[in-house]
XYZ file of C-alpha atoms in Angstrom:
384
model
C -0.065 0.020 0.096
C 1.208 3.488 -0.830
C 2.407 5.554 2.150
C -0.329 7.973 3.525
C -0.181 11.410 5.241
C -2.773 11.985 7.719
C -3.339 13.713 11.039
C -1.527 12.057 13.908
C -3.404 10.138 16.532
C -2.697 10.603 20.326
C -1.712 6.946 20.508
C 1.275 7.765 18.198
C 2.935 10.099 20.680
C 5.868 7.687 21.697
C 6.465 6.595 17.943
C 6.762 10.161 16.927
C 9.158 10.971 19.778
C 11.307 8.037 18.734
C 11.332 9.442 15.283
C 12.351 12.880 16.551
C 15.263 11.465 18.581
C 16.436 9.103 15.908
C 16.510 11.904 13.069
C 18.261 14.421 15.280
C 20.837 11.786 16.347
C 21.525 10.959 12.587
C 23.623 14.104 12.376
C 26.333 12.893 14.738
C 25.927 15.430 17.458
C 27.765 15.462 20.845
C 26.323 12.556 22.873
C 25.716 14.713 26.020
C 23.893 17.303 23.786
C 21.770 14.545 22.407
C 20.983 13.136 25.863
C 19.716 16.648 26.824
C 17.767 16.875 23.623
C 16.096 13.442 24.237
C 15.302 14.486 27.939
C 13.811 17.828 26.947
C 12.106 17.272 23.488
C 9.122 14.906 23.340
C 5.840 14.701 21.540
C 2.860 14.283 23.949
C -0.666 13.337 23.395
C -1.625 16.898 24.495
C 0.529 18.412 21.775
C -1.223 16.120 19.199
C -4.444 17.243 20.430
C -3.692 20.903 20.534
C -2.156 21.479 17.061
C -1.853 19.740 13.818
C 0.641 17.074 13.510
C 0.848 15.307 10.086
C 2.427 11.903 10.014
C 3.402 9.711 6.991
C 2.995 6.055 7.561
C 3.701 2.821 5.513
C 1.554 -0.080 6.474
C 0.617 1.707 9.694
C 4.354 2.307 10.669
C 5.225 6.111 11.177
C 8.135 7.322 9.054
C 8.093 10.880 9.701
C 5.993 13.755 10.926
C 5.582 17.613 11.077
C 3.982 19.863 13.660
C 2.464 23.181 12.796
C 1.249 25.874 15.280
C -0.198 29.241 14.808
C 1.860 32.322 15.936
C -0.532 35.054 14.951
C -3.122 35.875 12.301
C -0.730 35.939 9.471
C 2.048 33.590 10.616
C 2.361 29.763 11.185
C 5.287 28.095 12.808
C 6.689 24.811 11.502
C 7.545 23.620 15.030
C 9.498 20.603 13.852
C 9.836 18.056 10.919
C 11.578 14.937 11.188
C 11.909 11.694 9.075
C 13.497 8.280 10.270
C 17.076 8.226 8.792
C 16.299 4.896 7.039
C 13.446 6.631 5.154
C 15.572 9.525 3.946
C 15.962 10.165 0.233
C 12.266 9.068 -0.624
C 10.750 12.485 -0.840
C 8.964 12.182 2.571
C 10.446 15.474 3.917
C 9.245 17.374 0.813
C 5.783 15.824 1.213
C 5.466 16.758 4.955
C 6.655 20.270 4.272
C 4.055 20.669 1.504
C 1.500 19.200 3.916
C 2.502 21.602 6.741
C 2.205 24.601 4.275
C -1.298 23.272 3.355
C -2.168 23.185 6.967
C -0.964 26.645 7.541
C -2.890 27.998 4.575
C -6.031 26.363 5.939
C -5.423 28.303 9.060
C -5.632 31.224 6.843
C -2.007 32.057 7.310
C -0.089 33.566 4.556
C 3.448 32.959 5.938
C 5.506 30.080 7.385
C 8.236 30.549 9.770
C 10.690 27.900 10.973
C 14.181 27.524 12.772
C 16.487 25.208 10.991
C 19.808 23.857 12.070
C 22.729 24.068 9.697
C 22.296 20.506 8.401
C 18.876 21.030 7.143
C 18.800 24.573 6.142
C 19.787 23.717 2.423
C 16.687 21.554 2.214
C 14.318 24.393 3.336
C 16.188 26.840 0.968
C 15.528 24.457 -1.943
C 11.777 24.701 -1.067
C 11.582 28.406 -1.248
C 12.478 29.548 2.359
C 14.862 32.350 2.923
C 16.972 33.295 6.122
C 15.964 36.331 8.040
C 18.558 35.970 10.817
C 20.376 33.285 12.791
C 21.485 32.473 16.292
C 24.210 30.176 17.836
C 23.278 26.614 18.292
C 23.246 25.004 21.815
C 24.842 21.970 20.354
C 28.734 21.804 20.569
C 30.521 22.433 17.316
C 27.305 22.861 15.149
C 26.595 25.714 12.704
C 24.089 28.501 13.618
C 20.330 28.035 13.748
C 18.803 29.773 10.784
C 15.484 31.675 11.223
C 13.728 31.260 7.939
C 10.413 31.982 6.352
C 8.183 31.530 3.245
C 5.357 33.438 1.709
C 2.491 30.988 1.231
C 0.163 33.089 -0.792
C -1.125 31.194 -3.861
C 0.116 32.476 -7.084
C -2.559 34.320 -9.363
C -1.962 34.843 -13.018
C -4.376 36.602 -15.426
C -4.729 34.408 -18.571
C -6.098 35.019 -22.095
C -6.224 31.514 -23.413
C -6.671 27.972 -22.240
C -5.735 24.645 -24.178
C -6.390 21.410 -22.579
C -5.834 17.951 -24.100
C -7.073 14.616 -23.015
C -4.440 11.799 -23.064
C -6.301 8.518 -23.721
C -3.390 6.275 -23.998
C -1.929 6.836 -20.412
C -3.086 5.844 -16.881
C -2.323 7.068 -13.424
C 0.386 5.010 -11.806
C -0.871 6.069 -8.364
C -4.214 4.499 -9.057
C -2.727 1.377 -10.500
C -0.372 0.687 -7.633
C -2.980 1.226 -4.903
C -6.160 -0.247 -6.383
C -7.110 -2.283 -3.473
C -6.388 0.406 -0.749
C -8.484 2.888 -2.922
C -11.450 0.433 -2.980
C -11.188 0.120 0.767
C -11.017 3.914 1.098
C -14.040 4.378 -1.125
C -16.161 1.736 0.822
C -15.366 3.867 4.069
C -16.429 7.158 2.260
C -19.681 5.858 0.831
C -20.653 4.177 4.255
C -20.455 7.632 5.632
C -21.911 9.347 2.599
C -24.097 7.193 0.373
C -24.722 10.059 -2.041
C -21.105 9.915 -3.360
C -20.863 8.519 -6.896
C -17.657 6.996 -8.445
C -17.888 8.601 -11.971
C -15.057 9.475 -14.187
C -13.100 12.650 -13.653
C -9.919 14.180 -15.129
C -6.666 14.761 -13.475
C -3.782 17.105 -14.748
C -0.422 15.659 -15.051
C 1.481 18.424 -16.807
C 0.881 22.068 -17.625
C 2.593 25.242 -18.775
C 1.782 28.918 -18.122
C 3.511 31.298 -20.496
C 2.525 34.855 -21.714
C -1.059 34.481 -20.425
C -1.335 31.203 -22.291
C -2.279 28.023 -20.233
C -2.034 24.578 -21.616
C -2.188 21.223 -20.037
C -2.587 17.409 -20.438
C -5.165 15.447 -18.497
C -5.859 11.698 -17.925
C -9.023 10.070 -17.068
C -9.418 8.749 -13.531
C -12.130 7.507 -11.133
C -13.494 9.799 -8.629
C -12.715 7.280 -5.962
C -9.027 7.383 -7.091
C -9.018 11.280 -6.823
C -10.581 11.195 -3.344
C -7.936 8.586 -2.009
C -5.223 10.924 -3.380
C -6.839 13.965 -1.485
C -7.579 11.885 1.722
C -3.986 10.590 1.939
C -2.351 13.976 1.763
C -1.695 14.113 -2.071
C 1.068 11.498 -2.107
C 1.567 11.725 -5.943
C 3.018 15.347 -5.978
C 3.388 15.321 -9.707
C -0.401 15.525 -10.481
C -2.770 18.532 -9.804
C -6.330 18.903 -9.266
C -7.403 21.189 -12.120
C -10.933 22.656 -11.978
C -12.872 25.585 -13.111
C -15.005 28.086 -11.102
C -17.243 30.964 -11.684
C -16.630 33.969 -9.420
C -19.940 35.770 -8.952
C -19.836 39.589 -8.476
C -22.833 41.525 -7.538
C -23.803 44.997 -8.733
C -22.247 46.183 -5.496
C -18.915 44.664 -6.141
C -19.276 41.910 -3.487
C -18.384 38.373 -4.285
C -20.905 35.408 -3.738
C -19.591 32.005 -2.716
C -21.245 28.808 -1.956
C -21.150 26.600 1.176
C -21.199 23.027 0.195
C -23.909 20.757 1.336
C -23.484 17.833 3.667
C -24.235 15.285 0.685
C -21.008 16.420 -1.162
C -17.366 15.424 -0.945
C -16.362 18.806 0.332
C -19.227 19.360 2.880
C -19.100 22.642 4.814
C -16.358 24.243 2.615
C -17.054 27.761 1.152
C -15.611 28.654 -2.324
C -16.784 29.970 -5.788
C -19.249 27.607 -7.680
C -17.144 25.022 -9.506
C -15.993 21.345 -9.558
C -13.933 18.593 -11.156
C -13.587 18.205 -14.746
C -15.409 15.066 -16.071
C -16.337 13.331 -19.369
C -18.888 15.882 -20.087
C -16.194 18.428 -20.756
C -14.446 16.425 -23.545
C -15.171 17.832 -27.078
C -15.160 15.535 -30.120
C -11.668 16.674 -30.999
C -10.238 15.314 -27.684
C -9.966 18.810 -26.130
C -11.250 19.612 -22.601
C -13.542 22.525 -22.379
C -12.962 24.090 -18.950
C -15.282 26.927 -19.688
C -18.117 24.588 -20.512
C -17.459 22.884 -17.121
C -17.570 26.320 -15.349
C -21.126 27.014 -16.968
C -22.271 23.414 -16.131
C -21.156 23.572 -12.460
C -22.449 27.040 -12.104
C -25.985 26.142 -13.217
C -25.927 22.893 -11.290
C -25.114 24.494 -7.975
C -26.907 27.848 -8.268
C -29.408 27.703 -11.134
C -27.538 30.828 -12.691
C -26.049 30.769 -16.208
C -23.180 32.681 -17.634
C -25.453 34.605 -20.102
C -27.135 36.263 -17.140
C -24.224 38.527 -16.492
C -21.101 40.007 -17.940
C -18.099 37.702 -18.342
C -14.797 39.273 -17.096
C -11.155 38.369 -16.430
C -9.923 34.745 -16.340
C -7.301 33.741 -13.699
C -5.259 30.817 -13.006
C -4.415 30.198 -9.419
C -1.587 27.821 -8.342
C -2.332 26.526 -4.936
C -0.340 23.513 -4.059
C -1.984 20.366 -5.236
C -4.869 22.605 -6.602
C -4.876 24.648 -9.945
C -8.120 26.663 -10.259
C -9.233 28.325 -13.513
C -11.549 31.110 -12.235
C -13.770 33.267 -14.553
C -15.374 36.448 -13.251
C -19.047 36.819 -13.839
C -20.686 40.240 -12.866
C -24.480 40.163 -12.416
C -26.584 43.189 -12.500
C -28.237 42.059 -9.143
C -27.521 43.001 -5.615
C -26.010 40.484 -3.328
C -29.148 39.880 -1.467
C -30.888 39.335 -4.938
C -28.267 36.777 -5.870
C -28.794 34.991 -2.524
C -32.508 34.967 -2.943
C -32.151 33.427 -6.478
C -29.944 30.774 -5.130
C -32.208 30.036 -2.208
C -35.086 29.652 -4.510
C -33.277 27.272 -6.781
C -32.077 25.111 -3.837
C -35.668 25.020 -2.489
C -36.586 23.250 -5.634
C -33.843 20.749 -5.737
C -34.152 17.286 -4.201
C -30.547 17.308 -3.009
C -29.047 20.720 -3.566
C -25.272 20.964 -3.798
C -25.194 24.079 -1.727
C -26.232 24.445 1.865
C -26.381 28.186 1.378
C -24.675 31.122 -0.528
C -22.343 33.444 1.264
C -21.797 37.233 0.651
C -18.140 38.048 0.640
C -17.416 41.800 1.112
C -13.913 41.435 2.423
C -11.529 38.496 3.421
C -12.759 39.071 7.020
C -16.284 37.662 6.094
C -14.578 34.240 5.558
C -12.598 33.966 8.848
C -15.211 31.692 10.467
C -15.623 29.429 7.548
C -13.416 26.434 6.097
C -12.197 28.120 2.821
C -9.650 26.613 0.448
C -6.433 28.786 0.066
C -7.145 29.555 -3.481
C -10.341 31.024 -2.778
C -8.816 33.202 0.157
C -6.212 34.446 -2.253
C -8.684 35.294 -5.030
C -10.780 37.144 -2.426
C -7.851 39.297 -1.444
C -6.885 39.840 -5.052
C -10.325 40.998 -6.239
C -11.424 42.980 -3.151
C -8.289 44.513 -1.734
């Protein structure tokens, strides 16, 4: 079974402490310093309960972990990241770092800070962190401790053209190599939510963005495979979840997002109407029509259509494992009128996809909701 990354359980506290001590000792520090480190630094069940700790496991055996805490409204702290020495060189550290950054963005933080010893500072530099200052290490003969940080804001690009192709001759190695575990994960998901349906969706495996031109190649996968990839912390870091969304603007300049209903795979999350690309978006020429997908998802979720407003700018938002193509649609309706229309549409649906619509006048309006990072970044870009 493929390695998974999930939130740690309190029962894993001792195993995570052992990983911390083994990983630190790998660098050959002074034995007395290491003994003091082992005596002082431990992972406790209380720490696991208080803050997100991500752990990578292989057949239930923990291989590495990362702990993230919130310092203030804008800044998260990567408190620690350790991987067992025998698991080095397999990409687990980079995977944990990306997962930690995702957790920080979900906290609505725009910056990650950390302290790194001299041995691991090059790793963080490679992944976009820069030093802001340093201090002497408490370990004998060790290099300085680097204070480092990284901007986590998703990158937003205005685009003029999108060209997407479907590759019908390729398959997804992640799905092939983990077929039985994916089936087991799907059984668990549908036992909790029988409304989920395992249809065909499209996954992006390569793309380019140059001079406002976005192009990419996609492969057909099962929705159950996509959800396993999502639920296990995006283990295949070479693929992206490409999707389209319609960003509704009212005549007052406000944005209108949707809060997903409990029968969906993203229940409770708030973001612009949109969803996965699927077989309905494939043209006879083998192209993928993402703007057709945007129109379909908008109508399915809200009852609104693109011809009811004025189409505006198109943006590509790069956000870790997600890549959103967002199209602005300005309606000559007030925010309350848009909410009323969506509420009327939902009232006539047997199982509406939206629980409610949400008026967004500023990023502050989203602070109490679960909002994907790309949607937060787009809000700040459009309303600030």
